[in-house]
PDB file of C-alpha atoms in Angstrom:
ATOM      1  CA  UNK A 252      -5.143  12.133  34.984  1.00  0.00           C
ATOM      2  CA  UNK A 253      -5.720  10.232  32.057  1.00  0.00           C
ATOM      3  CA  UNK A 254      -4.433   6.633  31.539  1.00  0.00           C
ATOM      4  CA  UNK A 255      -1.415   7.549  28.931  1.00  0.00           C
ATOM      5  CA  UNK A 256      -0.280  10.389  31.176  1.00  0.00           C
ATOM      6  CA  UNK A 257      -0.124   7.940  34.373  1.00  0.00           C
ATOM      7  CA  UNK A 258       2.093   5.321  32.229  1.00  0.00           C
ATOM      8  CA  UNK A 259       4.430   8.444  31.147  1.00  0.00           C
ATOM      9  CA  UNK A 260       4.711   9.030  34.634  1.00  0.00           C
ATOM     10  CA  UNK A 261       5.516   5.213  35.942  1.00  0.00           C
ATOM     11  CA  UNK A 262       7.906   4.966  33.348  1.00  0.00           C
ATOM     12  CA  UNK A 263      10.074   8.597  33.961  1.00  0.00           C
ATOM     13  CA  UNK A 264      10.158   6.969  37.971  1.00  0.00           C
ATOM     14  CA  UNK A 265      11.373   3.743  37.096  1.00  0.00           C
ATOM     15  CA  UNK A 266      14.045   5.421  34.839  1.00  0.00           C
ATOM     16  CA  UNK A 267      14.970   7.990  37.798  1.00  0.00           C
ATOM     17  CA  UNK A 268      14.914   4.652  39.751  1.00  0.00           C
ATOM     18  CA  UNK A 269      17.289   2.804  37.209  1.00  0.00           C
ATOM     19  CA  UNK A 270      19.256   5.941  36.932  1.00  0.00           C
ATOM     20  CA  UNK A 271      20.397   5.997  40.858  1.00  0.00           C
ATOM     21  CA  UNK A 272      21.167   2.492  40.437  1.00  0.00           C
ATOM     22  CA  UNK A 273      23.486   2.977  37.363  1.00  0.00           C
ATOM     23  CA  UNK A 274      24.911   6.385  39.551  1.00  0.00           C
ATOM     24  CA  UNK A 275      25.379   3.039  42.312  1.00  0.00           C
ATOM     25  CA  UNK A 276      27.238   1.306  39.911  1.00  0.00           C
ATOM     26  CA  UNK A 277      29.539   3.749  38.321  1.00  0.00           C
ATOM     27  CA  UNK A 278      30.508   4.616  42.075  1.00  0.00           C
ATOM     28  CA  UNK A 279      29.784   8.175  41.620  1.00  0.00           C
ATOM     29  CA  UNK A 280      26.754   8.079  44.918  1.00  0.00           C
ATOM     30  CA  UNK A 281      26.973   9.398  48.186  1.00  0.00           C
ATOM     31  CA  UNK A 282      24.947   7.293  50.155  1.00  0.00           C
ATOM     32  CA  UNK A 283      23.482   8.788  54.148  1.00  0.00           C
ATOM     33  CA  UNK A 284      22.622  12.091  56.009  1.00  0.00           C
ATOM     34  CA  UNK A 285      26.481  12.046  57.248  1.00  0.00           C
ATOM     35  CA  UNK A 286      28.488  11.175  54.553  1.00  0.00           C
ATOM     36  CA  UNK A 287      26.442  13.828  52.139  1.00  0.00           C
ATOM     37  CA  UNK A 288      27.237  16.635  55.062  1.00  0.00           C
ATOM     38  CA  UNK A 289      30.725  15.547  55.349  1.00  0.00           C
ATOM     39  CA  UNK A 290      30.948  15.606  51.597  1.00  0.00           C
ATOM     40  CA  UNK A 291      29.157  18.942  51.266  1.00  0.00           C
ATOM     41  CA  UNK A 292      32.295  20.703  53.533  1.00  0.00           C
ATOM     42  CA  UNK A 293      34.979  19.506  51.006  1.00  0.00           C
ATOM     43  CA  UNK A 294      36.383  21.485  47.981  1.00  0.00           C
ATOM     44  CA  UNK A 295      34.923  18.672  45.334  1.00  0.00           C
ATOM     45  CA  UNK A 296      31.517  19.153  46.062  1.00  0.00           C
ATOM     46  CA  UNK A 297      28.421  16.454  44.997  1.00  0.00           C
ATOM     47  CA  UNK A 298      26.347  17.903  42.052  1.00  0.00           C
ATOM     48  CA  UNK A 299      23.161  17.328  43.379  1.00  0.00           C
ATOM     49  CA  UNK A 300      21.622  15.968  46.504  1.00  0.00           C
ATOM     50  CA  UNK A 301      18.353  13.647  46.101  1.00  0.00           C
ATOM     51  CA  UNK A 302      16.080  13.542  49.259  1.00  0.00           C
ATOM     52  CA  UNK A 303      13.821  10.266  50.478  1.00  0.00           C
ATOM     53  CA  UNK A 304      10.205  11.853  50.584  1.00  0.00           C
ATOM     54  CA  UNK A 305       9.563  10.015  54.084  1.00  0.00           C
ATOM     55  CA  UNK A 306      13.033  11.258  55.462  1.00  0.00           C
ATOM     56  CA  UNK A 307      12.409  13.328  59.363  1.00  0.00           C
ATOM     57  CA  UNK A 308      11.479  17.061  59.222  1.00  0.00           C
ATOM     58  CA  UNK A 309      14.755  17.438  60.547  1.00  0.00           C
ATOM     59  CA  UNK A 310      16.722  15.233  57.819  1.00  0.00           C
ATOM     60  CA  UNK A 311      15.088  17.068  55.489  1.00  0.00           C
ATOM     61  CA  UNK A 312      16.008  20.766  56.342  1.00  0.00           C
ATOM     62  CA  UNK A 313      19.344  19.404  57.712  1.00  0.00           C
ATOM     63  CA  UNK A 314      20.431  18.491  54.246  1.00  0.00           C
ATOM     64  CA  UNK A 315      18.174  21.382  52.484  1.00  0.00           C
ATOM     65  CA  UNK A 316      20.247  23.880  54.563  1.00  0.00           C
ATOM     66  CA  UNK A 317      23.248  22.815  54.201  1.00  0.00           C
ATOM     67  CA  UNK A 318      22.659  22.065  50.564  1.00  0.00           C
ATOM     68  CA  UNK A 319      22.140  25.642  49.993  1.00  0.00           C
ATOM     69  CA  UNK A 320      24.626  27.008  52.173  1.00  0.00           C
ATOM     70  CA  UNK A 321      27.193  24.911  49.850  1.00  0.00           C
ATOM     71  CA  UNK A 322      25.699  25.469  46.829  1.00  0.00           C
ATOM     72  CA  UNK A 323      24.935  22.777  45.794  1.00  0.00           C
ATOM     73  CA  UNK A 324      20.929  21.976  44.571  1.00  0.00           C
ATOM     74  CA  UNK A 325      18.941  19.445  46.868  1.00  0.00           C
ATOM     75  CA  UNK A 326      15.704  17.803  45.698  1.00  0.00           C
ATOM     76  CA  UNK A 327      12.968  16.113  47.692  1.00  0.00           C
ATOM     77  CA  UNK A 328      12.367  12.925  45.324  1.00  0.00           C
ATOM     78  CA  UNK A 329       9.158  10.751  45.662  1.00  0.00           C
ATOM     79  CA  UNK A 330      11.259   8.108  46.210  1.00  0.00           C
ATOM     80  CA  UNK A 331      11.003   6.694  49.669  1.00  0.00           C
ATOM     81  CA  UNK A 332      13.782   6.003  52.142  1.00  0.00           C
ATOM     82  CA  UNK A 333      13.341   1.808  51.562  1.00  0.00           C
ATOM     83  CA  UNK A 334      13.130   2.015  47.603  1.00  0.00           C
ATOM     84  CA  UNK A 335      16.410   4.378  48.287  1.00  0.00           C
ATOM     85  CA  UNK A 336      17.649   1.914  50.399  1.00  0.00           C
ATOM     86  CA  UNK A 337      16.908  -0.859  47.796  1.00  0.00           C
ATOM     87  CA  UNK A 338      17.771   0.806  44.966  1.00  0.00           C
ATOM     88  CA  UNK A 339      21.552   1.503  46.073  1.00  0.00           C
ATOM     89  CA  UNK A 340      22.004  -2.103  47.575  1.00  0.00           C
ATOM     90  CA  UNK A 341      22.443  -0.875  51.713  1.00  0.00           C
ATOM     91  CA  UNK A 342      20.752  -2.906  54.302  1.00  0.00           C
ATOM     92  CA  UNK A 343      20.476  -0.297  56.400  1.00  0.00           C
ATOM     93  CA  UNK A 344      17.694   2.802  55.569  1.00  0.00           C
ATOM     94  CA  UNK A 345      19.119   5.542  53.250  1.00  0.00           C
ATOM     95  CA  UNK A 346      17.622   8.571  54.138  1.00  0.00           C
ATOM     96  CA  UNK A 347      19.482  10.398  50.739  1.00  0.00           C
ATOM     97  CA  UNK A 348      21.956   9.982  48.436  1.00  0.00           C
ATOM     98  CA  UNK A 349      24.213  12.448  46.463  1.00  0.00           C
ATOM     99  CA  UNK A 350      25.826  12.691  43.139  1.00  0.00           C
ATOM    100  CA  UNK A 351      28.952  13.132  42.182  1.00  0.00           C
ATOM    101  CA  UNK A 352      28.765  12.887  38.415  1.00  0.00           C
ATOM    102  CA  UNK A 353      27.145  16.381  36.519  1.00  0.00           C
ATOM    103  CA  UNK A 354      25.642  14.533  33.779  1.00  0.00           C
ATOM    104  CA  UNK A 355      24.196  12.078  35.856  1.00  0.00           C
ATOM    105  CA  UNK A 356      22.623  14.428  37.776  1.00  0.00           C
ATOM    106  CA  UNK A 357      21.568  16.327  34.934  1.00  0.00           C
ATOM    107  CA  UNK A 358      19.700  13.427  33.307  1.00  0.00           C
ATOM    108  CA  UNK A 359      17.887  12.760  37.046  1.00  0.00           C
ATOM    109  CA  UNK A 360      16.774  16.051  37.435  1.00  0.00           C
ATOM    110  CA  UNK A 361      14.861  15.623  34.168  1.00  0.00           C
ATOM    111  CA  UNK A 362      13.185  12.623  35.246  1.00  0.00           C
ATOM    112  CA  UNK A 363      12.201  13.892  38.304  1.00  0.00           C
ATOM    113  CA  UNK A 364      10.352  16.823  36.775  1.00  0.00           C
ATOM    114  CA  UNK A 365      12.355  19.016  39.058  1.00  0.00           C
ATOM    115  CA  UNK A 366      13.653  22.663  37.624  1.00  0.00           C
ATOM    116  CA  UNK A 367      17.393  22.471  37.310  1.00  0.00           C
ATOM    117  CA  UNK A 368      19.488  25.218  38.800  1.00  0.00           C
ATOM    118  CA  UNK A 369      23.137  25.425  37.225  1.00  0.00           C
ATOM    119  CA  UNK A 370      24.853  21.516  37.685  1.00  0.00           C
ATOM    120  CA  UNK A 371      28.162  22.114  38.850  1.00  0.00           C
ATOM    121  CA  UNK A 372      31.159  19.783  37.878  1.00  0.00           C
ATOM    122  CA  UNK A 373      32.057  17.979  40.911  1.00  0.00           C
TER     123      UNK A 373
END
């Protein structure tokens, strides 16, 4: 990987990383395994759901199943559970975090270099 390519690639995570923290902000994040599944069940579904990279084997197809089952698109980010944690301003460890907000989502799929499937309005 050359040198310009690694600085494109800093610079896309710490805009994915300022994006959750402006989703934080704007009060349209889910934050935890519970409140996501919970959230996932109601008629005004999150747009997306962003997965910590460190989260359990079980977290992981927990919210990847369910995720699906609802319809609703679920990414494993390289973001791990303390920078999660951090980044949405919980002292306790934030395994994922959903979105409420389409465009939001949207622009954080981008950064993360994952394929979009079709946002839905929440």
């Amino acid at each position: 990987m050359t040198n310009n390519a690694s600085e494109e690639l800093k610079d896309m995570r710490k805009r994915f990383l300022s994006m959750l923290g402006i989703a934080r902000k704007a009060g349209k994040l889910i934050c935890g395994t519970p409140l996501i599944c919970e959230a996932l069940k109601k008629k005004k579904k999150p747009c997306l759901v962003i997965v910590a990279c460190d989260v359990s084997e079980n977290t992981r197809k927990t919210l990847t199943f369910k995720s699906e089952f609802y319809k609703v698109q679920a990414i494993i980010s390289d973001v791990t559970k303390d920078e999660l944690s951090h980044i949405v301003g919980k002292d306790c460890i934030i395994a994922a975090v959903a979105l409420t907000d389409s465009g939001l989502a949207a622009e954080l799929l981008k950064l993360s270099g994952k394929e979009a499937s079709e946002i839905k309005e929440a």
